[in-house]
Each structure stands twice: as structure tokens, then as C-alpha cells.
């Protein structure tokens, strides 16, 4: 099964078999190849690109052109995973026509197989237009980083009865509009479980506990390659930032001492 191409439909079948979906972000060709070789089910070219690759303060400045450029690179290295491109701030919601046109560019010009759209029931009509145009949509509710200015920071969402009801309604509304799966970001695990049990589509959690149908994290976070804010849910499985600093430091020192290049590395 590991060689079979993953599609939006096969991710839904995984929920039916209670098989966990494994997903990560990627922003370049070589990382995409490595994730495929390691057996990733879904790659998201996230607009987290803005912070971990481009050095912006948040995701708001990320443009369509930047997202298209990095999606193309990831597509070149992708063989098996479902490739999802994140629709950046202001590329969704001005009108359904513009939303569909922007979503279409990811598929036609960059090789994406689905797009991700942040937001709840209020963006339902735009989601439906994109799905009708033949493009699978991954929903994203809970902490939606493109709303950082409105939310006043990155905070756990869905606390209290009213907020809980709103997120359950959002999940069902987006399912009705045709999303093939839902990212649940920064929610109490109990609420994420309720949402997961109340929809037929898979839920993919990030800071939403163990009961989602799958998990996603930002690649730079799990590799220890991002020095910015580290949320409580992030687990670093390596310290590549430190390893990189050490490796380049040894190279600098060998060059300064005249040790590199030695005979084995010269013609
Ligand atoms: O931009 C992003 O990387 C995301 C995540 C869900 C990780 O939206």
C-alpha cells in the first residue's frame, strides 16, 4: 500500500480503517523527496513558509507568487503523498470568482492536488465554489493564523460552551460544503475528539490532542530548525539547527587553518 498514490479520497478511506494519517509541511524539492521516502501521507506547503523560510513575523505578508514558487519545488520532489497548497491571506474571500481563480493557479501552474483554506462556516460559499471547480479543499478551523490580528495573538481556541458549539457547527458546515478533511489547530483534546466523532471526514490535528484521525506539524519545528516561538504541542525529534551550526563551524575552522581542502578533496 505504501507505493499507492495518496488522494483526497484515500485519506477518507484511512479514517474508515482507523489508520492514522501522517502529515508534515515542506517548502522545497529535496525535503519533499525525503518525506516521500519516509512514507508521508500528505504534504502541506503551508503559509508557515512566511516565518520558517522567508523570515516574516507572521503569515500575513505571504503572497500567491511565493506560495506558487515553493509549491512547484515541492511538487518536483513529490511522488506518493497528497500535495496540498495553502491559500495565503487575502487570496480567499474577496469573491468566489477570485478564490476559484487563485485555487486553480495552484493546480494548473504548480502541481498541487488540493488547497487548504482557513476559516469556519462563514467561508463556506467560497469553499463550495472551489470544490465545484474540481479542486479538493482541506478546511482549517480552531486557531487560524491568518486571523492573528482579530484574535489578538496565537491562543488555544474552543474554550467554553459557546466557542465549542461554534467550532462543532463550523466543522459540520464545512463538511456540508465539501471539504475532504479538516485541520484542527490548538483546541482542547476533548473538543477535537467530539469534532472527530461528529464528522465523516478525517480530522488532522495540530495541538489538538490524540483523538484526531491524523497529525500534522511544521517541519522546521520537529527538526529543531526554528528559533522563534515554540508552542507547547511542538515536539522536536532532532536538533538540526544546532547540528548545522556545528558542521559549518568545523568547516570554517578547517578553512581558516588551511586544513581543507586536503589531498582527498583536491584534483
Ligand atoms: O501554514 C501551515 O504550516 C499550517 C499548518 C496546519 C501547519 O497551516
PDB file of C-alpha atoms and ligand atoms in Angstrom:
ATOM      1  CA  UNK A   1       0.000   0.000   0.000  1.00  0.00           C
ATOM      2  CA  UNK A   2       2.950   2.318   0.677  1.00  0.00           C
ATOM      3  CA  UNK A   3       3.541   2.880  -3.094  1.00  0.00           C
ATOM      4  CA  UNK A   4      -0.061   3.706  -3.924  1.00  0.00           C
ATOM      5  CA  UNK A   5      -0.654   7.405  -4.700  1.00  0.00           C
ATOM      6  CA  UNK A   6      -2.495   9.117  -1.871  1.00  0.00           C
ATOM      7  CA  UNK A   7      -5.596  11.085  -2.873  1.00  0.00           C
ATOM      8  CA  UNK A   8      -8.213  13.093  -1.021  1.00  0.00           C
ATOM      9  CA  UNK A   9     -10.457  10.018  -1.271  1.00  0.00           C
ATOM     10  CA  UNK A  10      -7.861   7.573   0.020  1.00  0.00           C
ATOM     11  CA  UNK A  11      -7.322   9.783   3.088  1.00  0.00           C
ATOM     12  CA  UNK A  12     -11.061   9.453   3.783  1.00  0.00           C
ATOM     13  CA  UNK A  13     -10.772   5.671   3.414  1.00  0.00           C
ATOM     14  CA  UNK A  14      -7.990   5.712   6.011  1.00  0.00           C
ATOM     15  CA  UNK A  15     -10.443   7.192   8.535  1.00  0.00           C
ATOM     16  CA  UNK A  16     -12.787   4.270   7.757  1.00  0.00           C
ATOM     17  CA  UNK A  17      -9.980   1.824   8.572  1.00  0.00           C
ATOM     18  CA  UNK A  18      -8.935   3.809  11.687  1.00  0.00           C
ATOM     19  CA  UNK A  19      -5.472   4.248  10.149  1.00  0.00           C
ATOM     20  CA  UNK A  20      -3.705   7.391  11.366  1.00  0.00           C
ATOM     21  CA  UNK A  21      -2.798   9.969   8.704  1.00  0.00           C
ATOM     22  CA  UNK A  22       0.773  11.303   8.937  1.00  0.00           C
ATOM     23  CA  UNK A  23       1.416  14.739   7.539  1.00  0.00           C
ATOM     24  CA  UNK A  24       4.094  17.448   7.568  1.00  0.00           C
ATOM     25  CA  UNK A  25       4.797  20.742   5.883  1.00  0.00           C
ATOM     26  CA  UNK A  26       7.501  21.115   3.215  1.00  0.00           C
ATOM     27  CA  UNK A  27       8.705  24.054   1.167  1.00  0.00           C
ATOM     28  CA  UNK A  28      11.376  22.691  -1.200  1.00  0.00           C
ATOM     29  CA  UNK A  29      12.231  19.859  -3.610  1.00  0.00           C
ATOM     30  CA  UNK A  30      14.738  17.880  -1.574  1.00  0.00           C
ATOM     31  CA  UNK A  31      12.689  17.841   1.631  1.00  0.00           C
ATOM     32  CA  UNK A  32       9.701  16.689  -0.393  1.00  0.00           C
ATOM     33  CA  UNK A  33      11.741  13.738  -1.680  1.00  0.00           C
ATOM     34  CA  UNK A  34      12.875  12.798   1.843  1.00  0.00           C
ATOM     35  CA  UNK A  35       9.328  12.950   3.244  1.00  0.00           C
ATOM     36  CA  UNK A  36       8.094  10.713   0.416  1.00  0.00           C
ATOM     37  CA  UNK A  37      10.861   8.204   1.041  1.00  0.00           C
ATOM     38  CA  UNK A  38       9.882   8.210   4.740  1.00  0.00           C
ATOM     39  CA  UNK A  39       6.211   7.446   3.893  1.00  0.00           C
ATOM     40  CA  UNK A  40       4.345  10.724   4.483  1.00  0.00           C
ATOM     41  CA  UNK A  41       0.636  10.616   3.505  1.00  0.00           C
ATOM     42  CA  UNK A  42       0.026  14.326   2.960  1.00  0.00           C
ATOM     43  CA  UNK A  43       2.432  17.238   2.387  1.00  0.00           C
ATOM     44  CA  UNK A  44       1.210  20.753   3.056  1.00  0.00           C
ATOM     45  CA  UNK A  45       3.067  23.673   1.516  1.00  0.00           C
ATOM     46  CA  UNK A  46       1.947  25.817   4.443  1.00  0.00           C
ATOM     47  CA  UNK A  47       1.985  29.577   4.570  1.00  0.00           C
ATOM     48  CA  UNK A  48       4.134  28.977   7.678  1.00  0.00           C
ATOM     49  CA  UNK A  49       6.655  29.364   4.833  1.00  0.00           C
ATOM     50  CA  UNK A  50       6.483  33.044   5.744  1.00  0.00           C
ATOM     51  CA  UNK A  51       8.058  32.507   9.159  1.00  0.00           C
ATOM     52  CA  UNK A  52      10.290  29.445   8.829  1.00  0.00           C
ATOM     53  CA  UNK A  53      11.703  30.108   5.350  1.00  0.00           C
ATOM     54  CA  UNK A  54      11.159  33.755   4.423  1.00  0.00           C
ATOM     55  CA  UNK A  55      11.712  35.408   7.817  1.00  0.00           C
ATOM     56  CA  UNK A  56       8.387  37.264   8.115  1.00  0.00           C
ATOM     57  CA  UNK A  57       6.848  37.948  11.548  1.00  0.00           C
ATOM     58  CA  UNK A  58       3.617  36.083  10.680  1.00  0.00           C
ATOM     59  CA  UNK A  59       1.822  34.544   7.692  1.00  0.00           C
ATOM     60  CA  UNK A  60       0.064  37.728   6.552  1.00  0.00           C
ATOM     61  CA  UNK A  61       2.693  39.051   4.071  1.00  0.00           C
ATOM     62  CA  UNK A  62       2.956  35.731   2.169  1.00  0.00           C
ATOM     63  CA  UNK A  63       1.938  36.209  -1.471  1.00  0.00           C
ATOM     64  CA  UNK A  64       0.384  33.954  -4.095  1.00  0.00           C
ATOM     65  CA  UNK A  65       3.621  34.122  -6.113  1.00  0.00           C
ATOM     66  CA  UNK A  66       5.719  32.966  -3.128  1.00  0.00           C
ATOM     67  CA  UNK A  67       3.322  30.096  -2.442  1.00  0.00           C
ATOM     68  CA  UNK A  68       3.286  29.062  -6.113  1.00  0.00           C
ATOM     69  CA  UNK A  69       7.098  29.135  -6.320  1.00  0.00           C
ATOM     70  CA  UNK A  70       7.520  26.830  -3.302  1.00  0.00           C
ATOM     71  CA  UNK A  71       4.618  24.554  -4.285  1.00  0.00           C
ATOM     72  CA  UNK A  72       6.294  23.950  -7.671  1.00  0.00           C
ATOM     73  CA  UNK A  73       9.530  22.968  -5.926  1.00  0.00           C
ATOM     74  CA  UNK A  74       7.742  20.546  -3.572  1.00  0.00           C
ATOM     75  CA  UNK A  75       5.752  19.069  -6.482  1.00  0.00           C
ATOM     76  CA  UNK A  76       9.000  18.216  -8.292  1.00  0.00           C
ATOM     77  CA  UNK A  77      10.068  16.017  -5.373  1.00  0.00           C
ATOM     78  CA  UNK A  78       6.658  14.543  -4.589  1.00  0.00           C
ATOM     79  CA  UNK A  79       5.771  11.047  -5.758  1.00  0.00           C
ATOM     80  CA  UNK A  80       3.218   9.468  -3.434  1.00  0.00           C
ATOM     81  CA  UNK A  81       1.836  11.978  -0.936  1.00  0.00           C
ATOM     82  CA  UNK A  82      -1.230  14.135  -1.470  1.00  0.00           C
ATOM     83  CA  UNK A  83       0.173  17.598  -2.181  1.00  0.00           C
ATOM     84  CA  UNK A  84      -1.845  20.428  -0.619  1.00  0.00           C
ATOM     85  CA  UNK A  85      -1.073  24.130  -1.130  1.00  0.00           C
ATOM     86  CA  UNK A  86      -2.101  26.681   1.482  1.00  0.00           C
ATOM     87  CA  UNK A  87      -4.108  29.613   0.140  1.00  0.00           C
ATOM     88  CA  UNK A  88      -2.419  32.729   1.566  1.00  0.00           C
ATOM     89  CA  UNK A  89      -4.045  35.677   3.345  1.00  0.00           C
ATOM     90  CA  UNK A  90      -6.432  37.636   1.070  1.00  0.00           C
ATOM     91  CA  UNK A  91      -6.351  35.037  -1.726  1.00  0.00           C
ATOM     92  CA  UNK A  92      -9.691  33.724  -0.390  1.00  0.00           C
ATOM     93  CA  UNK A  93     -12.861  35.621   0.334  1.00  0.00           C
ATOM     94  CA  UNK A  94     -12.777  38.782  -1.757  1.00  0.00           C
ATOM     95  CA  UNK A  95     -15.176  36.955  -4.086  1.00  0.00           C
ATOM     96  CA  UNK A  96     -15.851  33.340  -5.000  1.00  0.00           C
ATOM     97  CA  UNK A  97     -14.599  34.015  -8.560  1.00  0.00           C
ATOM     98  CA  UNK A  98     -11.254  35.292  -7.308  1.00  0.00           C
ATOM     99  CA  UNK A  99     -10.998  32.445  -4.781  1.00  0.00           C
ATOM    100  CA  UNK A 100     -11.571  29.839  -7.514  1.00  0.00           C
ATOM    101  CA  UNK A 101      -9.094  31.581  -9.851  1.00  0.00           C
ATOM    102  CA  UNK A 102      -6.414  31.585  -7.135  1.00  0.00           C
ATOM    103  CA  UNK A 103      -7.090  27.959  -6.163  1.00  0.00           C
ATOM    104  CA  UNK A 104      -6.923  26.984  -9.829  1.00  0.00           C
ATOM    105  CA  UNK A 105      -3.454  28.512 -10.191  1.00  0.00           C
ATOM    106  CA  UNK A 106      -2.081  26.105  -7.564  1.00  0.00           C
ATOM    107  CA  UNK A 107      -3.321  23.130  -9.570  1.00  0.00           C
ATOM    108  CA  UNK A 108      -2.624  24.395 -13.112  1.00  0.00           C
ATOM    109  CA  UNK A 109       0.672  26.215 -12.546  1.00  0.00           C
ATOM    110  CA  UNK A 110       2.228  24.480  -9.535  1.00  0.00           C
ATOM    111  CA  UNK A 111       1.146  20.823  -9.423  1.00  0.00           C
ATOM    112  CA  UNK A 112      -0.929  20.966  -6.224  1.00  0.00           C
ATOM    113  CA  UNK A 113      -3.615  18.303  -5.825  1.00  0.00           C
ATOM    114  CA  UNK A 114      -5.697  20.196  -3.268  1.00  0.00           C
ATOM    115  CA  UNK A 115      -5.751  23.555  -1.491  1.00  0.00           C
ATOM    116  CA  UNK A 116      -6.169  24.456   2.177  1.00  0.00           C
ATOM    117  CA  UNK A 117      -8.475  27.282   3.215  1.00  0.00           C
ATOM    118  CA  UNK A 118      -8.607  28.737   6.745  1.00  0.00           C
ATOM    119  CA  UNK A 119     -11.951  29.648   8.286  1.00  0.00           C
ATOM    120  CA  UNK A 120     -15.336  28.409   9.508  1.00  0.00           C
ATOM    121  CA  UNK A 121     -18.918  28.374   8.219  1.00  0.00           C
ATOM    122  CA  UNK A 122     -18.579  31.992   7.005  1.00  0.00           C
ATOM    123  CA  UNK A 123     -16.238  30.983   4.165  1.00  0.00           C
ATOM    124  CA  UNK A 124     -18.475  28.021   3.196  1.00  0.00           C
ATOM    125  CA  UNK A 125     -19.704  29.536  -0.102  1.00  0.00           C
ATOM    126  CA  UNK A 126     -16.107  30.112  -1.314  1.00  0.00           C
ATOM    127  CA  UNK A 127     -15.110  26.581  -0.305  1.00  0.00           C
ATOM    128  CA  UNK A 128     -18.078  25.181  -2.201  1.00  0.00           C
ATOM    129  CA  UNK A 129     -17.150  27.149  -5.351  1.00  0.00           C
ATOM    130  CA  UNK A 130     -13.616  25.745  -5.291  1.00  0.00           C
ATOM    131  CA  UNK A 131     -14.861  22.169  -4.772  1.00  0.00           C
ATOM    132  CA  UNK A 132     -17.372  22.652  -7.625  1.00  0.00           C
ATOM    133  CA  UNK A 133     -14.484  23.730  -9.862  1.00  0.00           C
ATOM    134  CA  UNK A 134     -12.926  20.300  -9.253  1.00  0.00           C
ATOM    135  CA  UNK A 135     -10.338  21.195  -6.620  1.00  0.00           C
ATOM    136  CA  UNK A 136     -10.335  19.299  -3.319  1.00  0.00           C
ATOM    137  CA  UNK A 137     -10.337  21.598  -0.284  1.00  0.00           C
ATOM    138  CA  UNK A 138      -8.777  20.922   3.111  1.00  0.00           C
ATOM    139  CA  UNK A 139     -10.539  23.001   5.791  1.00  0.00           C
ATOM    140  CA  UNK A 140      -8.722  24.569   8.758  1.00  0.00           C
ATOM    141  CA  UNK A 141     -10.521  25.641  11.950  1.00  0.00           C
ATOM    142  CA  UNK A 142      -9.603  26.476  15.551  1.00  0.00           C
ATOM    143  CA  UNK A 143      -6.533  28.658  15.673  1.00  0.00           C
ATOM    144  CA  UNK A 144      -6.395  30.120  12.163  1.00  0.00           C
ATOM    145  CA  UNK A 145      -3.110  32.065  11.997  1.00  0.00           C
ATOM    146  CA  UNK A 146      -4.350  34.354   9.199  1.00  0.00           C
ATOM    147  CA  UNK A 147      -6.792  35.795  11.797  1.00  0.00           C
ATOM    148  CA  UNK A 148      -3.988  36.717  14.208  1.00  0.00           C
ATOM    149  CA  UNK A 149      -4.879  40.429  14.160  1.00  0.00           C
ATOM    150  CA  UNK A 150      -8.523  39.713  15.008  1.00  0.00           C
ATOM    151  CA  UNK A 151      -7.703  37.038  17.618  1.00  0.00           C
ATOM    152  CA  UNK A 152      -5.057  39.235  19.272  1.00  0.00           C
ATOM    153  CA  UNK A 153      -2.380  36.523  19.265  1.00  0.00           C
ATOM    154  CA  UNK A 154      -1.982  32.777  18.966  1.00  0.00           C
ATOM    155  CA  UNK A 155      -4.217  31.278  21.649  1.00  0.00           C
ATOM    156  CA  UNK A 156      -5.951  27.982  22.329  1.00  0.00           C
ATOM    157  CA  UNK A 157      -9.439  28.160  20.778  1.00  0.00           C
ATOM    158  CA  UNK A 158     -12.744  26.477  21.623  1.00  0.00           C
ATOM    159  CA  UNK A 159     -12.761  27.030  25.391  1.00  0.00           C
ATOM    160  CA  UNK A 160     -16.257  27.454  26.860  1.00  0.00           C
ATOM    161  CA  UNK A 161     -19.663  26.205  25.684  1.00  0.00           C
ATOM    162  CA  UNK A 162     -20.292  28.898  23.094  1.00  0.00           C
ATOM    163  CA  UNK A 163     -16.877  28.596  21.421  1.00  0.00           C
ATOM    164  CA  UNK A 164     -17.191  24.809  21.478  1.00  0.00           C
ATOM    165  CA  UNK A 165     -20.626  24.897  19.810  1.00  0.00           C
ATOM    166  CA  UNK A 166     -19.354  27.314  17.156  1.00  0.00           C
ATOM    167  CA  UNK A 167     -16.462  25.010  16.216  1.00  0.00           C
ATOM    168  CA  UNK A 168     -18.699  21.930  16.080  1.00  0.00           C
ATOM    169  CA  UNK A 169     -21.078  23.891  13.811  1.00  0.00           C
ATOM    170  CA  UNK A 170     -18.161  25.090  11.661  1.00  0.00           C
ATOM    171  CA  UNK A 171     -16.890  21.526  11.215  1.00  0.00           C
ATOM    172  CA  UNK A 172     -20.306  20.246  10.132  1.00  0.00           C
ATOM    173  CA  UNK A 173     -20.914  23.254   7.865  1.00  0.00           C
ATOM    174  CA  UNK A 174     -17.578  22.800   6.090  1.00  0.00           C
ATOM    175  CA  UNK A 175     -18.251  19.085   5.672  1.00  0.00           C
ATOM    176  CA  UNK A 176     -21.578  20.044   4.016  1.00  0.00           C
ATOM    177  CA  UNK A 177     -19.691  22.435   1.708  1.00  0.00           C
ATOM    178  CA  UNK A 178     -17.483  19.577   0.545  1.00  0.00           C
ATOM    179  CA  UNK A 179     -14.105  19.773   2.342  1.00  0.00           C
ATOM    180  CA  UNK A 180     -12.380  16.370   2.162  1.00  0.00           C
ATOM    181  CA  UNK A 181     -10.686  16.749   5.573  1.00  0.00           C
ATOM    182  CA  UNK A 182     -10.260  19.288   8.349  1.00  0.00           C
ATOM    183  CA  UNK A 183      -7.213  20.628  10.159  1.00  0.00           C
ATOM    184  CA  UNK A 184      -7.991  21.263  13.838  1.00  0.00           C
ATOM    185  CA  UNK A 185      -5.445  23.654  15.318  1.00  0.00           C
ATOM    186  CA  UNK A 186      -4.911  24.408  19.018  1.00  0.00           C
ATOM    187  CA  UNK A 187      -8.090  23.006  20.530  1.00  0.00           C
ATOM    188  CA  UNK A 188      -8.694  21.177  23.799  1.00  0.00           C
ATOM    189  CA  UNK A 189      -8.285  17.440  23.114  1.00  0.00           C
ATOM    190  CA  UNK A 190     -11.839  16.760  24.349  1.00  0.00           C
ATOM    191  CA  UNK A 191     -13.336  19.140  21.775  1.00  0.00           C
ATOM    192  CA  UNK A 192     -11.145  17.781  18.952  1.00  0.00           C
ATOM    193  CA  UNK A 193     -12.409  14.315  19.862  1.00  0.00           C
ATOM    194  CA  UNK A 194     -16.049  15.473  19.727  1.00  0.00           C
ATOM    195  CA  UNK A 195     -15.482  17.063  16.311  1.00  0.00           C
ATOM    196  CA  UNK A 196     -13.676  13.958  15.032  1.00  0.00           C
ATOM    197  CA  UNK A 197     -16.580  11.765  16.134  1.00  0.00           C
ATOM    198  CA  UNK A 198     -19.233  14.086  14.717  1.00  0.00           C
ATOM    199  CA  UNK A 199     -17.955  14.277  11.112  1.00  0.00           C
ATOM    200  CA  UNK A 200     -17.372  11.591   8.476  1.00  0.00           C
ATOM    201  CA  UNK A 201     -14.300  13.304   7.011  1.00  0.00           C
ATOM    202  CA  UNK A 202     -10.865  12.884   8.613  1.00  0.00           C
ATOM    203  CA  UNK A 203      -9.579  15.437  11.125  1.00  0.00           C
ATOM    204  CA  UNK A 204      -5.879  16.228  11.209  1.00  0.00           C
ATOM    205  CA  UNK A 205      -4.731  17.764  14.448  1.00  0.00           C
ATOM    206  CA  UNK A 206      -2.003  20.250  15.310  1.00  0.00           C
ATOM    207  CA  UNK A 207      -2.090  20.943  19.027  1.00  0.00           C
ATOM    208  CA  UNK A 208      -5.470  19.195  19.234  1.00  0.00           C
ATOM    209  CA  UNK A 209      -4.655  16.000  21.127  1.00  0.00           C
ATOM    210  CA  UNK A 210      -4.501  12.328  20.349  1.00  0.00           C
ATOM    211  CA  UNK A 211      -8.003  11.602  19.098  1.00  0.00           C
ATOM    212  CA  UNK A 212      -7.803  13.242  15.668  1.00  0.00           C
ATOM    213  CA  UNK A 213      -7.629  10.968  12.622  1.00  0.00           C
ATOM    214  CA  UNK A 214      -4.119  12.191  11.877  1.00  0.00           C
ATOM    215  CA  UNK A 215      -1.471  14.715  12.866  1.00  0.00           C
ATOM    216  CA  UNK A 216       0.441  17.497  11.136  1.00  0.00           C
ATOM    217  CA  UNK A 217       3.351  19.644  12.335  1.00  0.00           C
ATOM    218  CA  UNK A 218       5.615  22.257  10.806  1.00  0.00           C
ATOM    219  CA  UNK A 219       8.753  20.501   9.550  1.00  0.00           C
ATOM    220  CA  UNK A 220      11.175  23.070  10.986  1.00  0.00           C
ATOM    221  CA  UNK A 221       9.604  22.630  14.436  1.00  0.00           C
ATOM    222  CA  UNK A 222      10.040  18.843  14.565  1.00  0.00           C
ATOM    223  CA  UNK A 223      13.612  19.110  13.271  1.00  0.00           C
ATOM    224  CA  UNK A 224      14.647  21.820  15.761  1.00  0.00           C
ATOM    225  CA  UNK A 225      15.326  24.332  12.979  1.00  0.00           C
ATOM    226  CA  UNK A 226      13.251  27.305  14.067  1.00  0.00           C
ATOM    227  CA  UNK A 227      14.314  29.675  16.811  1.00  0.00           C
ATOM    228  CA  UNK A 228      11.008  31.605  17.020  1.00  0.00           C
ATOM    229  CA  UNK A 229       8.008  30.959  19.281  1.00  0.00           C
ATOM    230  CA  UNK A 230       7.657  27.277  20.240  1.00  0.00           C
ATOM    231  CA  UNK A 231       4.116  26.199  21.106  1.00  0.00           C
ATOM    232  CA  UNK A 232       3.542  23.628  23.851  1.00  0.00           C
ATOM    233  CA  UNK A 233       2.330  20.985  21.372  1.00  0.00           C
ATOM    234  CA  UNK A 234       5.571  21.077  19.360  1.00  0.00           C
ATOM    235  CA  UNK A 235       7.883  18.113  19.863  1.00  0.00           C
ATOM    236  CA  UNK A 236      11.384  18.365  18.392  1.00  0.00           C
ATOM    237  CA  UNK A 237      12.594  14.969  17.141  1.00  0.00           C
ATOM    238  CA  UNK A 238      16.043  16.317  16.192  1.00  0.00           C
ATOM    239  CA  UNK A 239      18.193  19.411  16.746  1.00  0.00           C
ATOM    240  CA  UNK A 240      19.221  20.125  13.158  1.00  0.00           C
ATOM    241  CA  UNK A 241      19.722  23.845  13.782  1.00  0.00           C
ATOM    242  CA  UNK A 242      22.465  23.024  16.312  1.00  0.00           C
ATOM    243  CA  UNK A 243      23.877  20.240  14.112  1.00  0.00           C
ATOM    244  CA  UNK A 244      24.070  22.685  11.189  1.00  0.00           C
ATOM    245  CA  UNK A 245      25.811  25.331  13.285  1.00  0.00           C
ATOM    246  CA  UNK A 246      28.342  22.745  14.463  1.00  0.00           C
ATOM    247  CA  UNK A 247      29.018  21.438  10.920  1.00  0.00           C
ATOM    248  CA  UNK A 248      29.539  24.866   9.352  1.00  0.00           C
ATOM    249  CA  UNK A 249      31.703  25.866  12.342  1.00  0.00           C
ATOM    250  CA  UNK A 250      34.037  22.890  11.710  1.00  0.00           C
ATOM    251  CA  UNK A 251      34.221  23.800   8.003  1.00  0.00           C
ATOM    252  CA  UNK A 252      35.052  27.445   8.811  1.00  0.00           C
ATOM    253  CA  UNK A 253      37.747  26.375  11.237  1.00  0.00           C
ATOM    254  CA  UNK A 254      39.330  23.925   8.720  1.00  0.00           C
ATOM    255  CA  UNK A 255      39.350  26.595   6.007  1.00  0.00           C
ATOM    256  CA  UNK A 256      40.891  29.169   8.357  1.00  0.00           C
ATOM    257  CA  UNK A 257      43.599  26.706   9.445  1.00  0.00           C
ATOM    258  CA  UNK A 258      44.351  25.650   5.853  1.00  0.00           C
ATOM    259  CA  UNK A 259      43.271  22.051   6.605  1.00  0.00           C
ATOM    260  CA  UNK A 260      40.509  21.977   3.973  1.00  0.00           C
ATOM    261  CA  UNK A 261      40.749  21.096   1.098  1.00  0.00           C
ATOM    262  CA  UNK A 262      43.253  18.315   1.730  1.00  0.00           C
ATOM    263  CA  UNK A 263      44.615  15.849  -0.827  1.00  0.00           C
ATOM    264  CA  UNK A 264      41.468  13.674  -0.765  1.00  0.00           C
ATOM    265  CA  UNK A 265      39.318  16.664  -1.739  1.00  0.00           C
ATOM    266  CA  UNK A 266      41.546  18.182  -4.463  1.00  0.00           C
ATOM    267  CA  UNK A 267      42.220  17.314  -8.135  1.00  0.00           C
TER     268      UNK A 267
HETATM  269  O1  LIG B   1       0.880  27.011   7.434  1.00  0.00           O
HETATM  270  C1  LIG B   1       0.971  25.911   7.992  1.00  0.00           C
HETATM  271  O2  LIG B   1       2.046  25.315   8.042  1.00  0.00           O
HETATM  272  C2  LIG B   1      -0.246  25.356   8.590  1.00  0.00           C
HETATM  273  C3  LIG B   1      -0.242  24.176   9.460  1.00  0.00           C
HETATM  274  C4  LIG B   1      -1.506  23.498   9.669  1.00  0.00           C
HETATM  275  C5  LIG B   1       0.893  23.533   9.995  1.00  0.00           C
HETATM  276  O3  LIG B   1      -1.276  25.891   8.360  1.00  0.00           O
END
